[in-house]
CSV table of C-alpha atoms in Angstrom, one decimal:
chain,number,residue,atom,x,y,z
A,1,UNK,CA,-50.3,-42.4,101.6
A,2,UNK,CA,-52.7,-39.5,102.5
A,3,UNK,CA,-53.9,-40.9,105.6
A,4,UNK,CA,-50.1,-42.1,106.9
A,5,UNK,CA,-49.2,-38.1,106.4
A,6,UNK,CA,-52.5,-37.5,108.4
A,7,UNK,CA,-51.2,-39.7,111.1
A,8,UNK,CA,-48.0,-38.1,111.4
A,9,UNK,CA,-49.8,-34.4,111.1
A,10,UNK,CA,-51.8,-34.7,114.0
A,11,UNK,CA,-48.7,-36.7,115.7
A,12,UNK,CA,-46.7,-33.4,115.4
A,13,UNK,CA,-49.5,-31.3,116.4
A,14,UNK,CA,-50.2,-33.4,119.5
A,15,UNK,CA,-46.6,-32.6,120.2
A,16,UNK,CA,-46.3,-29.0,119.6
A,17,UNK,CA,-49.7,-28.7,121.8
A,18,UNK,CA,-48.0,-30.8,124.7
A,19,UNK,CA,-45.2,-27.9,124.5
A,20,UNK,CA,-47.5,-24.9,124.6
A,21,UNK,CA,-49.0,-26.9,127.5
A,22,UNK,CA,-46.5,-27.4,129.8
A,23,UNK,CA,-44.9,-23.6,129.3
A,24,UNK,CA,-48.5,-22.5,129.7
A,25,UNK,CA,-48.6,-24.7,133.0
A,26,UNK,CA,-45.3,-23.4,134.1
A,27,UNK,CA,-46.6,-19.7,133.7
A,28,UNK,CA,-49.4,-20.5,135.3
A,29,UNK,CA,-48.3,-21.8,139.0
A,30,UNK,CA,-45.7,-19.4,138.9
A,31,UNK,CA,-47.4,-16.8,138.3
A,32,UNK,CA,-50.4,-18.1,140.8
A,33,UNK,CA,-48.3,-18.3,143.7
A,34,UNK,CA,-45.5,-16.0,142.9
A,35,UNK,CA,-47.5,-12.8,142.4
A,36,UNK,CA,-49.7,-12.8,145.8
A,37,UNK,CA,-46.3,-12.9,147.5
A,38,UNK,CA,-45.0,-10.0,145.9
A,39,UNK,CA,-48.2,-7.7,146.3
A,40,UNK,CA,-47.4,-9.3,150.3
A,41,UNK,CA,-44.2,-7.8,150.5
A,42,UNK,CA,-44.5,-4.8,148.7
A,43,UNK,CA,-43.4,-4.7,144.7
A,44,UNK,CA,-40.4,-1.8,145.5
A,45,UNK,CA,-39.5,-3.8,149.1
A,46,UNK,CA,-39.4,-7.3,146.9
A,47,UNK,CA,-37.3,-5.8,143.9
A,48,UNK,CA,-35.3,-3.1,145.7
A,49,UNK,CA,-35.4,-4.4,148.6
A,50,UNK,CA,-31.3,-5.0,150.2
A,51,UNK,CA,-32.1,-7.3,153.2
A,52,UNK,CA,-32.9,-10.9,152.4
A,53,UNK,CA,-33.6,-12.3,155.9
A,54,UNK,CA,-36.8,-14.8,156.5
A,55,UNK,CA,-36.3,-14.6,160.1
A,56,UNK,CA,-37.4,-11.0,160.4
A,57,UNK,CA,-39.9,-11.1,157.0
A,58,UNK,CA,-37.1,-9.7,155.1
A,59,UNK,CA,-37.4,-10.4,151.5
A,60,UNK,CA,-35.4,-8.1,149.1
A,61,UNK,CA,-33.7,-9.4,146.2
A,62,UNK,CA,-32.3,-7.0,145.0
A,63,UNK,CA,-28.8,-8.7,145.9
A,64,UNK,CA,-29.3,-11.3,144.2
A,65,UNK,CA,-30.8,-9.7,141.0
A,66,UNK,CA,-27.1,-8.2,141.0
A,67,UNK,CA,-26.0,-11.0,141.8
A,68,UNK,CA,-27.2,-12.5,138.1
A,69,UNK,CA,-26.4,-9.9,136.6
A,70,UNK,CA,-22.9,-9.5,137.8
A,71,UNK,CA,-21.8,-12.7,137.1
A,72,UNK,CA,-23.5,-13.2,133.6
A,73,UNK,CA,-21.9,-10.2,132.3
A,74,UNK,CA,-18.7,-11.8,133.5
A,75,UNK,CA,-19.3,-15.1,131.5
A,76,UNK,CA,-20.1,-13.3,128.8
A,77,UNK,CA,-16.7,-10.8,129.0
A,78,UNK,CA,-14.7,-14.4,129.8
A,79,UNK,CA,-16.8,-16.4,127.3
A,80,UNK,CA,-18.1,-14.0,124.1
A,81,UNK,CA,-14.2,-13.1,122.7
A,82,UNK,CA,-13.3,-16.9,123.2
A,83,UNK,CA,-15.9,-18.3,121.9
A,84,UNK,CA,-16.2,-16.4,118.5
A,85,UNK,CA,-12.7,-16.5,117.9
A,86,UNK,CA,-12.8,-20.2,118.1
A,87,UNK,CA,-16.1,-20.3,115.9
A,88,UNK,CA,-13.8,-18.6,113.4
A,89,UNK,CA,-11.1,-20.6,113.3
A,90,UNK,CA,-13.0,-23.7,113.2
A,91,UNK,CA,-15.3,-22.6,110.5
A,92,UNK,CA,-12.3,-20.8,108.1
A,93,UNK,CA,-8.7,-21.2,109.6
A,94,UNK,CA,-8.5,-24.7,110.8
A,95,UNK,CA,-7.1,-28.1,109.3
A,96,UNK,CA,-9.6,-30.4,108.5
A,97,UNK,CA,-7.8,-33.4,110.5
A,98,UNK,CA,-7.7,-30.7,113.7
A,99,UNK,CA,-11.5,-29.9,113.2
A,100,UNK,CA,-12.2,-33.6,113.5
A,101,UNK,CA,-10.8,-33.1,116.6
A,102,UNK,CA,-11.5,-30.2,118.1
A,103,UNK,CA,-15.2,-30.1,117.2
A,104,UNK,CA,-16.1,-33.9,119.1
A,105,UNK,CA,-13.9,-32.1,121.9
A,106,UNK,CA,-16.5,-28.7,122.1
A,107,UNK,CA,-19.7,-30.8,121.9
A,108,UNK,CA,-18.2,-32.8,124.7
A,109,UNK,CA,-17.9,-29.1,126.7
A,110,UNK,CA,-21.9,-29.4,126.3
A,111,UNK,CA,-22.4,-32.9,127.8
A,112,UNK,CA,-20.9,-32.0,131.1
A,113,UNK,CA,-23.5,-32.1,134.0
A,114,UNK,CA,-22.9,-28.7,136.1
A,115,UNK,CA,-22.2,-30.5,139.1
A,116,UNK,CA,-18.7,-31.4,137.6
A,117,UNK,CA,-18.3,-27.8,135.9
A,118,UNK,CA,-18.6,-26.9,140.0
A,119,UNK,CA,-16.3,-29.2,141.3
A,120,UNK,CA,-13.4,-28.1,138.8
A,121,UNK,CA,-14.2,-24.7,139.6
A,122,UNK,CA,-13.9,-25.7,143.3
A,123,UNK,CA,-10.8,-27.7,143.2
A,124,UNK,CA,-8.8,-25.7,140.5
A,125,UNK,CA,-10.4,-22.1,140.1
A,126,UNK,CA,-11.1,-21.0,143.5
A,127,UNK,CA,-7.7,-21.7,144.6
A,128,UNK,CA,-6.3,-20.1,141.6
A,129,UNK,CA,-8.0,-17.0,142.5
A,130,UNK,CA,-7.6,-17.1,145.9
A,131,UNK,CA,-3.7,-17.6,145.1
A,132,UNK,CA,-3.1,-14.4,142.4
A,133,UNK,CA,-5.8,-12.0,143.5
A,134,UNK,CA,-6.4,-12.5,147.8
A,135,UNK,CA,-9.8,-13.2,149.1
A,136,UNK,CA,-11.2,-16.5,149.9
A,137,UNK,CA,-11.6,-17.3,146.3
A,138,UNK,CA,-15.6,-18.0,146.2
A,139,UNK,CA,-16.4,-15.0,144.2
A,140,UNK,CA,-17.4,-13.2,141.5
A,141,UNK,CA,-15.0,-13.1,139.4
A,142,UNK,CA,-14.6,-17.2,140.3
A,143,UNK,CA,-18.2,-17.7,138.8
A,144,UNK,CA,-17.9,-15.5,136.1
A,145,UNK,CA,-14.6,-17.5,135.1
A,146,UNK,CA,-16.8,-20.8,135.8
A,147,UNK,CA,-20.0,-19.8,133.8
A,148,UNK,CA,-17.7,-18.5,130.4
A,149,UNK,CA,-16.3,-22.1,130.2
A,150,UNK,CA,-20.1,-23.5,130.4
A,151,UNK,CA,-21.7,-20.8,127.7
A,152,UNK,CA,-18.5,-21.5,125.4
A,153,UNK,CA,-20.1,-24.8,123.6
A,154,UNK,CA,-23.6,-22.5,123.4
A,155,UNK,CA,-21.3,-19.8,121.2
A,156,UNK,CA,-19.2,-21.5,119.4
A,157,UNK,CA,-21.4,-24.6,117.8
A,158,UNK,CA,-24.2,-21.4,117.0
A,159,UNK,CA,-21.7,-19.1,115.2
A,160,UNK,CA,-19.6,-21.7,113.5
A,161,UNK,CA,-23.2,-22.5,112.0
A,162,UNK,CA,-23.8,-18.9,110.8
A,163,UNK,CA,-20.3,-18.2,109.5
A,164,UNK,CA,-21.0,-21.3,107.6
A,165,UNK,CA,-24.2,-20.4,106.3
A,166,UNK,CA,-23.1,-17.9,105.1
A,167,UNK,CA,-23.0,-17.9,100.9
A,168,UNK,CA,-19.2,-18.7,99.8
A,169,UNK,CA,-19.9,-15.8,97.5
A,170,UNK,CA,-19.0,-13.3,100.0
A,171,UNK,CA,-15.8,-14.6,100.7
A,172,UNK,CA,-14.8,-15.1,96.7
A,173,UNK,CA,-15.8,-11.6,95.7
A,174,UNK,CA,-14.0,-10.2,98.8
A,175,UNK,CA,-10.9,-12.3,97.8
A,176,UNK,CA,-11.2,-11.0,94.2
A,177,UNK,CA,-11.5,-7.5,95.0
A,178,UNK,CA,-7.9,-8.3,96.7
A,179,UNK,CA,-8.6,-9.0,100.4
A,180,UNK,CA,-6.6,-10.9,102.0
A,181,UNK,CA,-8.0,-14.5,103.7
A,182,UNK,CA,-8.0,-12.7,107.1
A,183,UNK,CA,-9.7,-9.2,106.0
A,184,UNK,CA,-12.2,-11.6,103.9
A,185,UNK,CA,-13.5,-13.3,107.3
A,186,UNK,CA,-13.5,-10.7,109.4
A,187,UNK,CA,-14.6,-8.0,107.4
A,188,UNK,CA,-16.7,-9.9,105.0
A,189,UNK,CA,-18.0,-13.0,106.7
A,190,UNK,CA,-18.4,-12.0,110.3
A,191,UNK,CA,-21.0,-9.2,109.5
A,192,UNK,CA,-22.5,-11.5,107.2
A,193,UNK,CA,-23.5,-13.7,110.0
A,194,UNK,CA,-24.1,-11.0,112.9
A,195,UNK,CA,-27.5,-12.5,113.1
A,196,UNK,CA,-26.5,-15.9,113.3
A,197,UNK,CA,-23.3,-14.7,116.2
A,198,UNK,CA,-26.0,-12.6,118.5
A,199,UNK,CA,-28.4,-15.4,118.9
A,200,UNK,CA,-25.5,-17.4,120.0
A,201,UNK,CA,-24.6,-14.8,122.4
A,202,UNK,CA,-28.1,-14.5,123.6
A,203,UNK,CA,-28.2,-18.4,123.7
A,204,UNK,CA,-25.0,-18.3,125.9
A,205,UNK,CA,-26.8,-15.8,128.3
A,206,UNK,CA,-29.8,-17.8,128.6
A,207,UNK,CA,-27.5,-20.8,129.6
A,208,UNK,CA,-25.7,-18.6,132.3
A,209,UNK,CA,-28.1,-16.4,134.0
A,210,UNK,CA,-30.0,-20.0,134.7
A,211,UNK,CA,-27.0,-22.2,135.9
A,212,UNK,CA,-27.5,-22.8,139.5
A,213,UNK,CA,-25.3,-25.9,140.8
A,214,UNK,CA,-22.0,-24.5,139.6
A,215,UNK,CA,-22.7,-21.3,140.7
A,216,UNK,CA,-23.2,-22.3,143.7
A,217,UNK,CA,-20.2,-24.3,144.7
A,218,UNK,CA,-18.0,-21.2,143.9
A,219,UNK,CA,-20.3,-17.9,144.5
A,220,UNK,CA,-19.7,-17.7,147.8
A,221,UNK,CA,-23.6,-17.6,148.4
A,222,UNK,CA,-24.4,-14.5,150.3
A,223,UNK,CA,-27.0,-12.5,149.8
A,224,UNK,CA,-25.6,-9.1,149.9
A,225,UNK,CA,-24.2,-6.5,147.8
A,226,UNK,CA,-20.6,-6.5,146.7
A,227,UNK,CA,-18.3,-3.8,146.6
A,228,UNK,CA,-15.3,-5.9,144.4
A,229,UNK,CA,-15.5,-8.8,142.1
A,230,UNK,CA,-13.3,-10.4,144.9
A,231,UNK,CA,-16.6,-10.7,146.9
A,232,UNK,CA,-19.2,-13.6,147.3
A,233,UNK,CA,-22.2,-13.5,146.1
A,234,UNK,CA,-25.6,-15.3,145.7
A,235,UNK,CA,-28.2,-15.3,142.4
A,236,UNK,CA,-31.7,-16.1,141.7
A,237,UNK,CA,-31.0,-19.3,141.2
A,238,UNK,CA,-28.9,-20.3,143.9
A,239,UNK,CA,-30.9,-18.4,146.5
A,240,UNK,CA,-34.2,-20.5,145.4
A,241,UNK,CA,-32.1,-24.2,145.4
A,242,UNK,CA,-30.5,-23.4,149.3
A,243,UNK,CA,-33.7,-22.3,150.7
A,244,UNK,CA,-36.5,-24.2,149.2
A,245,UNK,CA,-36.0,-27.3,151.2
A,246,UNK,CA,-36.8,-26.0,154.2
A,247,UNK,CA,-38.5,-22.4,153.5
A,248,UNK,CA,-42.3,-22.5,154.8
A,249,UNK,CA,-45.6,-20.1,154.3
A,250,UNK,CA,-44.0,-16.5,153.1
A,251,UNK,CA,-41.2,-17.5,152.6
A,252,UNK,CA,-41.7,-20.2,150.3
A,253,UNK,CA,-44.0,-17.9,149.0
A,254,UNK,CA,-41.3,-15.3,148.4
A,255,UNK,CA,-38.9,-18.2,146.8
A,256,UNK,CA,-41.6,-19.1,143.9
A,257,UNK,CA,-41.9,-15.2,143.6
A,258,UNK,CA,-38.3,-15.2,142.6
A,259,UNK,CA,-38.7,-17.9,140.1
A,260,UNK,CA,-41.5,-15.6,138.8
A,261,UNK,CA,-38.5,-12.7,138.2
A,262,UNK,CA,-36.2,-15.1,136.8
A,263,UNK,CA,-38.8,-16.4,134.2
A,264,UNK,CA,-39.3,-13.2,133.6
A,265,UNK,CA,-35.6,-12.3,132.8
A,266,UNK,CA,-35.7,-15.4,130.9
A,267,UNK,CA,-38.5,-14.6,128.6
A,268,UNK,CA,-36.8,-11.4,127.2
A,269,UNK,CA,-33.9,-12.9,127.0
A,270,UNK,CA,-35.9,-15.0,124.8
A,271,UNK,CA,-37.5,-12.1,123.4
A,272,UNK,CA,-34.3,-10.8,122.4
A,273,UNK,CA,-33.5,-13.5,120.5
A,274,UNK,CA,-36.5,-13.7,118.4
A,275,UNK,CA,-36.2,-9.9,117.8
A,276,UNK,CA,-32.4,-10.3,116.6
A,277,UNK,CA,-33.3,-13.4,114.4
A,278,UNK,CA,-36.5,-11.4,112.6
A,279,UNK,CA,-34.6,-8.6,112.2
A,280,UNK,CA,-31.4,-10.6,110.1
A,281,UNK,CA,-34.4,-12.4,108.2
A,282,UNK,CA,-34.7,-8.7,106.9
């Protein structure tokens, strides 16, 4: 018995090891030929820079660092209120006989590849927005619409975990103090599993400020920046995928230097994370 638990120890070690391996390999050619690129160009002319042309050794991306940003706080204004309000009426308002439906129906969300997440936003959202608010339609605002659809299965399987973690004791002495079933939840029960929600929500960001191929069918793709969430625009990711095929020397360079700043946005995202699920262990 001892030595089939040995087995199975080093087994999961190996495994554990081959993770810390390949992030550590990761790290380690981006890092390698990201970093000489950026001390090429200049660290202000990289990050600040507003001109992306490779034609004339142009390599600022700071449009597209907006670019991220803008359309990830829009997934998370579209997708956040959604998403937690669905958490919470799957977890303490709906019918068992709906929840078996509902819930196969959300996971589903999850199992979509991106490419058709783009293709519904180019067939039915773009026109929609071109049609009520002018422009061509490949926007912001478009992507942002896009991206809260894709982080919704992200939010709402994480916090309907959490609400439901948390200790049915809350919600009977809430109820016996005379709270109603509504106050009870959200008074009682939602800060009880703040913890639990925010990873979610960090989870969810995670998920958007890395989506590439969806964003790209309906961002419009140009590497400048906006003045209205009616305007195209083009992010980290996007700018790496439409270039790298053909980018050369420098510029190729300067492509794997942009992965470098999206790992790095990734890694305190991550960071956050961890942070926000120490400190509800407290």
């Amino acid at each position: 018995m001892k030595i089939k638990e040995k087995f199975w120890e080093i087994i999961f070690l190996l495994a554990a090891g081959f993770s810390f391996l390949a992030v550590l390999l990761i790290c380690l050619f981006l890092f390698a030929n990201g970093i000489p690129a950026i001390q090429k160009i200049g660290v202000a002319d990289f990050l600040f820079g507003t001109k992306w042309k490779p034609g004339n050794d142009l390599y600022g991306i700071f449009p597209m660092i907006l670019g991220s940003f803008y359309v990830t706080a829009g997934a998370v204004i579209v997708g956040v209120p959604v998403g937690l309000m669905t958490a919470v009426f799957l977890s303490k308002f709906c019918p068992e006989w709906l929840h078996k439906i509902l819930k196969p129906a959300i996971d589903l969300l999850a199992g979509i590849p991106s490419v058709v997440y783009g293709f519904f936003g180019l067939m039915v959202i773009v026109p929609a927005v071109r049609n009520v608010f002018g422009g061509n339609g490949s926007s912001i605002l478009t992507a942002s619409i896009l991206l809260g659809m894709m982080i919704l299965p992200t939010i709402i399987s994480v916090s309907e975990s959490a609400l439901n973690a948390v200790p049915q004791s809350f919600y009977e002495g809430s109820r016996a103090l005379g709270a109603t079933h509504e106050r009870s939840v959200f008074k009682t029960m939602l800060p009880a599993a703040k913890s639990g929600i925010m990873a979610g929500i960090i989870l969810g960001i995670g998920r958007a400020i890395g989506e590439t191929m969806a964003v790209i069918m309906v961002a419009g793709n140009q590497a400048r920046i906006p003045d209205s969430i009616l305007k195209g625009i083009r992010t980290l990711t996007a700018n790496i995928v439409i270039e790298m095929g053909y980018a050369t020397d420098l510029h190729r360079e300067a492509l794997i230097a942009t992965g470098v700043v999206l790992f790095v946005f990734i890694l305190l995202i991550n960071l956050t994370f961890n942070l926000v699920k120490n400190r509800g262990r407290l």
